[in-house]
Short mmCIF file of C-alpha atoms (C1' of nucleotides) and ligand atoms in Angstrom, two decimals:
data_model
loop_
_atom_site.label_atom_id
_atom_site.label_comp_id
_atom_site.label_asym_id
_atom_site.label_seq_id
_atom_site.Cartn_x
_atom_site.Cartn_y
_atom_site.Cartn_z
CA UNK A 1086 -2.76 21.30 -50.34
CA UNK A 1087 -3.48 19.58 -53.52
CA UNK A 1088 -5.26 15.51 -54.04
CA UNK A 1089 -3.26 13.37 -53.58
CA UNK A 1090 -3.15 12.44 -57.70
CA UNK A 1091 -1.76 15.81 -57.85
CA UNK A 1092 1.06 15.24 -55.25
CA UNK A 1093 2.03 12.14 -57.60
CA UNK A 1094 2.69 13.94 -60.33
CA UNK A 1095 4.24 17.11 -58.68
CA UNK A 1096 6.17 14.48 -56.53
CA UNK A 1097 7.61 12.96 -59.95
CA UNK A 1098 7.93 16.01 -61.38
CA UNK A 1099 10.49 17.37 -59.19
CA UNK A 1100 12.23 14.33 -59.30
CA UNK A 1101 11.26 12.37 -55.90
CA UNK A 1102 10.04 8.82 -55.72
CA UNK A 1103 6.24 8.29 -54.77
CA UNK A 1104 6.27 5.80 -52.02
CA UNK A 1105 3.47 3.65 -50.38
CA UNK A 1106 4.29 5.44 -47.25
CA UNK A 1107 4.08 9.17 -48.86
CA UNK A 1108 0.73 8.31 -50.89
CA UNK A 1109 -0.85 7.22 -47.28
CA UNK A 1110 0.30 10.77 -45.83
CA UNK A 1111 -0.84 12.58 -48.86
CA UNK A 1112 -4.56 10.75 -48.13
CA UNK A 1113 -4.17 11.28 -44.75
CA UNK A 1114 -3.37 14.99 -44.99
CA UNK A 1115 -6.22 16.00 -47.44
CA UNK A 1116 -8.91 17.60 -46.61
CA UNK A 1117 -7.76 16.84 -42.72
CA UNK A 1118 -8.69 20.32 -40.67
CA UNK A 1119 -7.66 18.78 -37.05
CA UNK A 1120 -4.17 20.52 -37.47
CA UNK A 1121 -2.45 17.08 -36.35
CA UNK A 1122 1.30 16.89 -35.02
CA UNK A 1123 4.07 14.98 -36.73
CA UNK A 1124 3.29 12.08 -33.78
CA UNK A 1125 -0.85 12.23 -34.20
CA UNK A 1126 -0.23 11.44 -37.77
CA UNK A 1127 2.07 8.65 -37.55
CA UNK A 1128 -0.52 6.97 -34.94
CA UNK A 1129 -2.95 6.85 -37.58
CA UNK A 1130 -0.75 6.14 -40.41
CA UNK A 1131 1.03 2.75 -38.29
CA UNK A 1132 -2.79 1.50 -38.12
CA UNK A 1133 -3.22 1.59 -41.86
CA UNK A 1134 0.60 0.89 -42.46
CA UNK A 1135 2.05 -0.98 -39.68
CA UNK A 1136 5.90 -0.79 -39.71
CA UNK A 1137 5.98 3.16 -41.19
CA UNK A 1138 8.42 4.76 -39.23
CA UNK A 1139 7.98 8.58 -37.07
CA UNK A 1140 10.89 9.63 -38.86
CA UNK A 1141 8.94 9.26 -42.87
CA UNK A 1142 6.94 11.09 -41.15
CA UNK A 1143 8.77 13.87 -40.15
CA UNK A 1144 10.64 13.80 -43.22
CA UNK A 1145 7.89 13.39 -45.70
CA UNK A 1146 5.87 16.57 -43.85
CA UNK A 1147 9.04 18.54 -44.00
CA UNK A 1148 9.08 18.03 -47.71
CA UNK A 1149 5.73 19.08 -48.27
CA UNK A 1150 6.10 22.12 -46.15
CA UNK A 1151 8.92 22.98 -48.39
CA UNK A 1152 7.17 22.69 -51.61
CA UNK A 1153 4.52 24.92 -50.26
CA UNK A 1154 1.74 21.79 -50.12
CA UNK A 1155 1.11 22.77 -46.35
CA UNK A 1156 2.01 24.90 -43.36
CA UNK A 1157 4.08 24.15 -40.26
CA UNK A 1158 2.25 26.07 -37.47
CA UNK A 1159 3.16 26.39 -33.87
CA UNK A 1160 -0.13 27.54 -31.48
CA UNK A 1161 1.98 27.19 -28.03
CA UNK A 1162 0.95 23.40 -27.32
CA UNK A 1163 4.52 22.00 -27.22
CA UNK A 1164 4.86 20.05 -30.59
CA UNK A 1165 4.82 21.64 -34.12
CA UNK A 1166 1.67 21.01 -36.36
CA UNK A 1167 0.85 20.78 -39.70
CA UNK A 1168 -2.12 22.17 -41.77
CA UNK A 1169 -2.79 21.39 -45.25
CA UNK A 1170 -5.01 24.66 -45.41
CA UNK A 1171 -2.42 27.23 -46.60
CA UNK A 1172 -4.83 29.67 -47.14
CA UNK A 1173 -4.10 33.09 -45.10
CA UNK A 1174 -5.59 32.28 -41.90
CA UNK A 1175 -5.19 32.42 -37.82
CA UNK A 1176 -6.66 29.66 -35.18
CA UNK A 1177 -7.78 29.30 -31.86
CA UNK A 1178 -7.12 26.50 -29.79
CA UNK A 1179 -9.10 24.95 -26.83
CA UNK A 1180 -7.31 25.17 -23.54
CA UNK A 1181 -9.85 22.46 -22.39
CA UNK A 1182 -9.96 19.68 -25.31
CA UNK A 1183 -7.01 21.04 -27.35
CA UNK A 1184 -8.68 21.52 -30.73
CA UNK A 1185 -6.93 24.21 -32.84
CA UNK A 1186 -9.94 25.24 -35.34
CA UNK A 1187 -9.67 27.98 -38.60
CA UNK A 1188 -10.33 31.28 -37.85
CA UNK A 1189 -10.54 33.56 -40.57
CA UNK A 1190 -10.17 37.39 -40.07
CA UNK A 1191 -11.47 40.52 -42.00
CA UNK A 1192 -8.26 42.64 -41.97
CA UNK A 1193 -5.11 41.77 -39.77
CA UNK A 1194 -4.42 44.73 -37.77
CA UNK A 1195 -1.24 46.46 -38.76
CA UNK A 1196 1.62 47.10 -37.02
CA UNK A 1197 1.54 50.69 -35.59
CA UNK A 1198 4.66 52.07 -33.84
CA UNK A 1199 6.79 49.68 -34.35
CA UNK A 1200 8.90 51.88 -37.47
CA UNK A 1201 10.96 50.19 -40.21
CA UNK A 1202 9.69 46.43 -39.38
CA UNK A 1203 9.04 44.82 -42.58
CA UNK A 1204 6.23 42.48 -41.74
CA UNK A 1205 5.97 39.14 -43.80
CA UNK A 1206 3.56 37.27 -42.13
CA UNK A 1207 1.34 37.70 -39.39
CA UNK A 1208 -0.31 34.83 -37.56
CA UNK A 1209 -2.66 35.03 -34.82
CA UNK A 1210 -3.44 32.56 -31.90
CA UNK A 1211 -6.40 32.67 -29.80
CA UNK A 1212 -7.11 30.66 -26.75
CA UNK A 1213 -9.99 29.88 -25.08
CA UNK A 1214 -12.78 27.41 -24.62
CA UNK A 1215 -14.18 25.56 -27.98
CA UNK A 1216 -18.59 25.37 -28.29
CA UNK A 1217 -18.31 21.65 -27.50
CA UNK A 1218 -16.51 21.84 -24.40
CA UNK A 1219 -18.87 25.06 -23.33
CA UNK A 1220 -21.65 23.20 -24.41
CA UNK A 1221 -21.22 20.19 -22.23
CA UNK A 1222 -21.56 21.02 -18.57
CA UNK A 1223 -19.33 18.28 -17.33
CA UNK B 287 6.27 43.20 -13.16
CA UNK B 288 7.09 45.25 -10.17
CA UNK B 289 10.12 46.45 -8.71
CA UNK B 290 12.85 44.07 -7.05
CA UNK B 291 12.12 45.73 -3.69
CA UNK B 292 8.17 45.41 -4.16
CA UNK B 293 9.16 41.82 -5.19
CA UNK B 294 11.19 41.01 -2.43
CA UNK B 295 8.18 42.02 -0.04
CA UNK B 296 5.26 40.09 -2.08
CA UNK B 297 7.82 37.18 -2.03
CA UNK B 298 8.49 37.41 1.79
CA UNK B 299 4.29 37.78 1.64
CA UNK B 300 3.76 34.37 0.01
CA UNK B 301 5.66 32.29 2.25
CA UNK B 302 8.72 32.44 -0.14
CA UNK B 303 12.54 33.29 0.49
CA UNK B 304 14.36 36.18 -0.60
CA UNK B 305 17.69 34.46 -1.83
CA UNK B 306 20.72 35.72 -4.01
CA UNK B 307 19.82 33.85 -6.73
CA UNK B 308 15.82 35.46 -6.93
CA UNK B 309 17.30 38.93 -6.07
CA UNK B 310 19.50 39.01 -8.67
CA UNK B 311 16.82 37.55 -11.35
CA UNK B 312 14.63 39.93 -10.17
CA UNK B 313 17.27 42.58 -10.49
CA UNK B 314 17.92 41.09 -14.23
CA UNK B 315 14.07 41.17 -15.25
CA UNK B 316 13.15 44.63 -14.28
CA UNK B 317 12.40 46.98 -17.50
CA UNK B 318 13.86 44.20 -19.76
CA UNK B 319 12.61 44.49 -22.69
CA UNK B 320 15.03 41.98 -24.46
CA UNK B 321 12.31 38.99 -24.06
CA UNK B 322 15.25 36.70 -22.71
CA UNK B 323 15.30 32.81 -22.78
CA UNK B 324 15.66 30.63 -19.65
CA UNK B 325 19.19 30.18 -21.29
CA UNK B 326 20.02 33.94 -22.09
CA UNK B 327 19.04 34.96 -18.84
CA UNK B 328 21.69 31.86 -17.85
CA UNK B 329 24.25 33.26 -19.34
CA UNK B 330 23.85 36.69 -17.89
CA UNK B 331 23.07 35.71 -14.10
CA UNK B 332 25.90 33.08 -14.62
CA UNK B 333 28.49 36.19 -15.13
CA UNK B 334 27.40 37.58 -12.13
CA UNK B 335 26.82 34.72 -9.90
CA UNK B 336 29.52 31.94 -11.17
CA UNK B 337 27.58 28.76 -9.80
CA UNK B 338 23.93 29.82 -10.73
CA UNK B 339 22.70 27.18 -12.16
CA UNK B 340 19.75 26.75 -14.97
CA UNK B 341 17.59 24.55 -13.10
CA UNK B 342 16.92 27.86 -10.35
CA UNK B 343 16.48 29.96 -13.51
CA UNK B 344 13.80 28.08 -14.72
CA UNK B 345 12.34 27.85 -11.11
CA UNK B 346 12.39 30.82 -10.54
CA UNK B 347 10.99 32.32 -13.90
CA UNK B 348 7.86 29.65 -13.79
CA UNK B 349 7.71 31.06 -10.18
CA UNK B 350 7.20 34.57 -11.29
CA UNK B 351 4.92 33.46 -14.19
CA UNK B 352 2.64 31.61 -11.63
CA UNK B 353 2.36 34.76 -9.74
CA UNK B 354 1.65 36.79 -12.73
CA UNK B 355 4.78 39.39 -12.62
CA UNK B 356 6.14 38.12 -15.90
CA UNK B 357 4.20 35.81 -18.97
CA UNK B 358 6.16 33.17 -21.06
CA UNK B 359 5.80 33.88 -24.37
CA UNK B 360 5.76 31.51 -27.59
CA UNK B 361 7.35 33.26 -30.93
CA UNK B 362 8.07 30.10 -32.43
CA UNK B 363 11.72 30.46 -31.99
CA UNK B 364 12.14 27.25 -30.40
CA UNK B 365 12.38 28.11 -27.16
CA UNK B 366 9.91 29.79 -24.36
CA UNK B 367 10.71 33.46 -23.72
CA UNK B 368 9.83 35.70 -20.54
CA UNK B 369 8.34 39.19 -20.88
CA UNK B 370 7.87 41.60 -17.72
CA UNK B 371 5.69 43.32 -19.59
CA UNK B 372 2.37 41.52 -18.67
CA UNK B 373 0.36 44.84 -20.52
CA UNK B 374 -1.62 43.36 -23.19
CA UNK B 375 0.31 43.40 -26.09
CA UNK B 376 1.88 41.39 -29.08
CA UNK B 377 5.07 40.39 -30.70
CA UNK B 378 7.29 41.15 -33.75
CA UNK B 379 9.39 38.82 -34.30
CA UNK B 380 13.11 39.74 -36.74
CA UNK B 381 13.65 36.74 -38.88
CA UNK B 382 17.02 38.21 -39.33
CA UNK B 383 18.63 38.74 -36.19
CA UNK B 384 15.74 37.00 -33.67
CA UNK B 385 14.56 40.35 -32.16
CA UNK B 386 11.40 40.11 -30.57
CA UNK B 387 9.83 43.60 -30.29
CA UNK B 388 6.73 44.80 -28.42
CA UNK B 389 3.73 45.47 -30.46
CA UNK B 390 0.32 47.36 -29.57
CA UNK B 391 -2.42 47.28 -31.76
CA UNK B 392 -5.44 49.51 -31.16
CA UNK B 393 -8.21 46.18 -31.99
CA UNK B 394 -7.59 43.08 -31.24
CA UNK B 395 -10.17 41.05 -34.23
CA UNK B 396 -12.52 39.73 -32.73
CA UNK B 397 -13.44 36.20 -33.76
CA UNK B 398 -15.53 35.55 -36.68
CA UNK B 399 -17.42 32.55 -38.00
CA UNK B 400 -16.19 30.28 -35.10
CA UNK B 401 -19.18 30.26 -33.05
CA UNK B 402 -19.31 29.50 -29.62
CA UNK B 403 -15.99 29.89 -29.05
CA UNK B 404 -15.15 31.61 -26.00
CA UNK B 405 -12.06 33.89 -26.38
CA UNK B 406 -10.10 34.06 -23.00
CA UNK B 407 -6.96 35.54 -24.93
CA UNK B 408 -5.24 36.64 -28.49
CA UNK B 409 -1.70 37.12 -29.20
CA UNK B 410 -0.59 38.19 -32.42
CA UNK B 411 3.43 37.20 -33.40
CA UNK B 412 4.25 39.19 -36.83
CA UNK B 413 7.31 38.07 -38.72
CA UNK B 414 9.74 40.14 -40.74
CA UNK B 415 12.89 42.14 -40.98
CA UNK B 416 13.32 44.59 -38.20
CA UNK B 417 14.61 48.22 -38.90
CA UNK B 418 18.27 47.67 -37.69
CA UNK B 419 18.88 44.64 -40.25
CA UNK B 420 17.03 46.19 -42.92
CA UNK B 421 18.73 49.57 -42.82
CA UNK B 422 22.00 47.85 -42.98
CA UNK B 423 23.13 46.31 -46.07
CA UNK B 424 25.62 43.71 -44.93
"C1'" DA C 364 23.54 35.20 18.08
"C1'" DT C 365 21.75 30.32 17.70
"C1'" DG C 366 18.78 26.65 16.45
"C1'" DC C 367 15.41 24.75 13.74
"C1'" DG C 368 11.97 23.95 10.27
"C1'" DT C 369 10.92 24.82 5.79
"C1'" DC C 370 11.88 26.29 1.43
"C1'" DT C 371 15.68 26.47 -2.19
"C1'" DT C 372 19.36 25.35 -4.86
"C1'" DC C 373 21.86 22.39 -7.55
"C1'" DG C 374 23.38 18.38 -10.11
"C1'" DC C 375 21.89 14.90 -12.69
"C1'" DA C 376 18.71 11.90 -14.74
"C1'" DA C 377 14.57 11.68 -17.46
"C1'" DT C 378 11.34 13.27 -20.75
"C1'" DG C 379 9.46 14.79 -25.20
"C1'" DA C 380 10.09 16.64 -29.73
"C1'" DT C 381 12.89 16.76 -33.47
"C1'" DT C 382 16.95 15.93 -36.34
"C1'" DG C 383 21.43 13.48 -38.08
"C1'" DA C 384 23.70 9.58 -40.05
"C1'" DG C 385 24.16 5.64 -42.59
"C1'" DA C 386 23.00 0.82 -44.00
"C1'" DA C 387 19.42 -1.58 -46.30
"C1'" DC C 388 15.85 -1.02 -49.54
"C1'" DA C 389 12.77 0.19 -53.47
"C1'" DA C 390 10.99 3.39 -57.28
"C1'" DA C 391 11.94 4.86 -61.79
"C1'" DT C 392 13.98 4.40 -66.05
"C1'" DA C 393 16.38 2.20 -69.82
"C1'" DT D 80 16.14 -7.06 -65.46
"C1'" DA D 81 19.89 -4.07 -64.11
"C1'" DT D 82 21.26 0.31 -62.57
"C1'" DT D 83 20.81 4.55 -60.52
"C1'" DT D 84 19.21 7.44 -57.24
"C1'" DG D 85 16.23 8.72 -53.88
"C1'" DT D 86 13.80 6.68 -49.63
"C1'" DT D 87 12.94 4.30 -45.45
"C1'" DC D 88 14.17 2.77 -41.19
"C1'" DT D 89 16.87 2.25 -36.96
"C1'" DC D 90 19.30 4.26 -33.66
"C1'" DA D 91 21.81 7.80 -31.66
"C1'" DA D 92 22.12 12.69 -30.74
"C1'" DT D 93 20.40 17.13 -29.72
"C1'" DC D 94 17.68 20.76 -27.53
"C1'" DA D 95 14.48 22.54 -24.23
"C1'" DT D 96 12.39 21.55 -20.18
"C1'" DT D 97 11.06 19.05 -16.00
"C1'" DG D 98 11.49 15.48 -12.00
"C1'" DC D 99 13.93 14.10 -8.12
"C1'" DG D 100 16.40 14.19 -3.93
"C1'" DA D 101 20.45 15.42 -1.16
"C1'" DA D 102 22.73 19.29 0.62
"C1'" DG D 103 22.32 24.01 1.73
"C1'" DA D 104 20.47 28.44 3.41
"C1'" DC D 105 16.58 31.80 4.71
"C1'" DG D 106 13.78 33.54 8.35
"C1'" DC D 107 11.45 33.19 12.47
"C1'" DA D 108 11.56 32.01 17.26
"C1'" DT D 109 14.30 31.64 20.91
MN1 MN E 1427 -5.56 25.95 -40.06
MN1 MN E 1428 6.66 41.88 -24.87
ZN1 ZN E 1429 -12.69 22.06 -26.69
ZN1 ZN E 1430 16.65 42.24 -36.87
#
DNA sequence: ATGCGTCTTCGCAATGATTGAGAACAAATA
DNA sequence: TATTTGTTCTCAATCATTGCGAAGACGCAT
């Protein structure tokens, strides 16, 4: 997604209000790779903002998933997350710590067999066990 | 997953009962290849067996998944799904009409630049337009 | 066939994530 | 500063799923 100076102006631009409580989540979101859910975010944002609500939250992610500024992505752990990264790529996601990191991939394999599906996005998940949980023996 | 019969007996095996309600979810799993909700597969049984209710549905389907006849499967359609097919395979998923179709690929990709990570399992969901809503122009 | 112990079913409440609605509020502009 | 219009917040509602416990039924031993 773009800085958050960007976001201002874009915000303006099409005609929505830039709000203490929007700025926050556009600093919050940039450059943020953890791939946190609607609820992770508003934990942080309350410390910084105390009194923001879950549901600017919700909305203001919803409105910058619309305008293309990030992705919604859903990796099977129950709640819907959000990735300011829209760059074409899959992740993987610790079944022990429940880190979802970038994975990037040469060539997504194409559909074979499956005739006349008209494929407009492809997204893969992989599971598994992250180097720092590995790593530690405990 | 295996047959009702061969389920009945691996069921009797584990210390479990044979009732009605399995036999006839057994009955309703076998070679479907619809990828059915807890609540489609509801709706079905419920026709059948007038008093089914959802709660044994979803026992019985996190019962099968435990023993590793059928997987739950994530599409991102908002709800969990159940496949008998426990091959190793992937998912297209019609944006259109909510199809979710089986998918082989020859390679999974193997994970690149994320080292360390230990890969226990990939699942691919592709999103499109299957053939059926694309060949029709309505 | 009957009895009994254990496992199951079912209804209902509870949970967790997300969305809807509307009153109170604040950003932008003149 | 006043006005307009979009925003925030609270609270209720929804949807999918799970927890709980009383009532019921399977299956084995008589
Ligand atoms: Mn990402
Ligand atoms: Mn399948
Ligand atoms: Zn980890
Ligand atoms: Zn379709």
């Amino acid at each position: 997604m773009r800085s958050p100076e960007e976001l201002t102006v874009a915000f303006r631009a099409a005609g929505l209000k830039v709000t203490p409580q929007r700025q926050l989540l556009f600093r919050l979101l940039h450059n943020n790779s953890t791939h946190p859910t609607a609820d992770s975010l508003f934990g942080v944002a309350s410390g910084l903002m105390p009194g923001i609500s879950l549901r600017t939250v919700y909305q203001t992610l919803t409105e910058l998933a619309q305008m293309g500024e990030i992705q919604s992505i859903e990796v099977g752990t129950g709640s819907q997350r959000f990735d300011p990264n829209v760059s074409d790529h899959h992740h993987a996601v610790c079944d022990e710590c429940g880190a979802v990191h970038d994975v990037y991939v040469k060539r997504t394999p194409e559909l074979a067999g499956l005739h006349g599906f008209a494929v407009t996005d492809a997204h893969i998940v992989y599971r598994g066990v992250c180097a720092d949980c590995a790593g530690d023996a405990r």
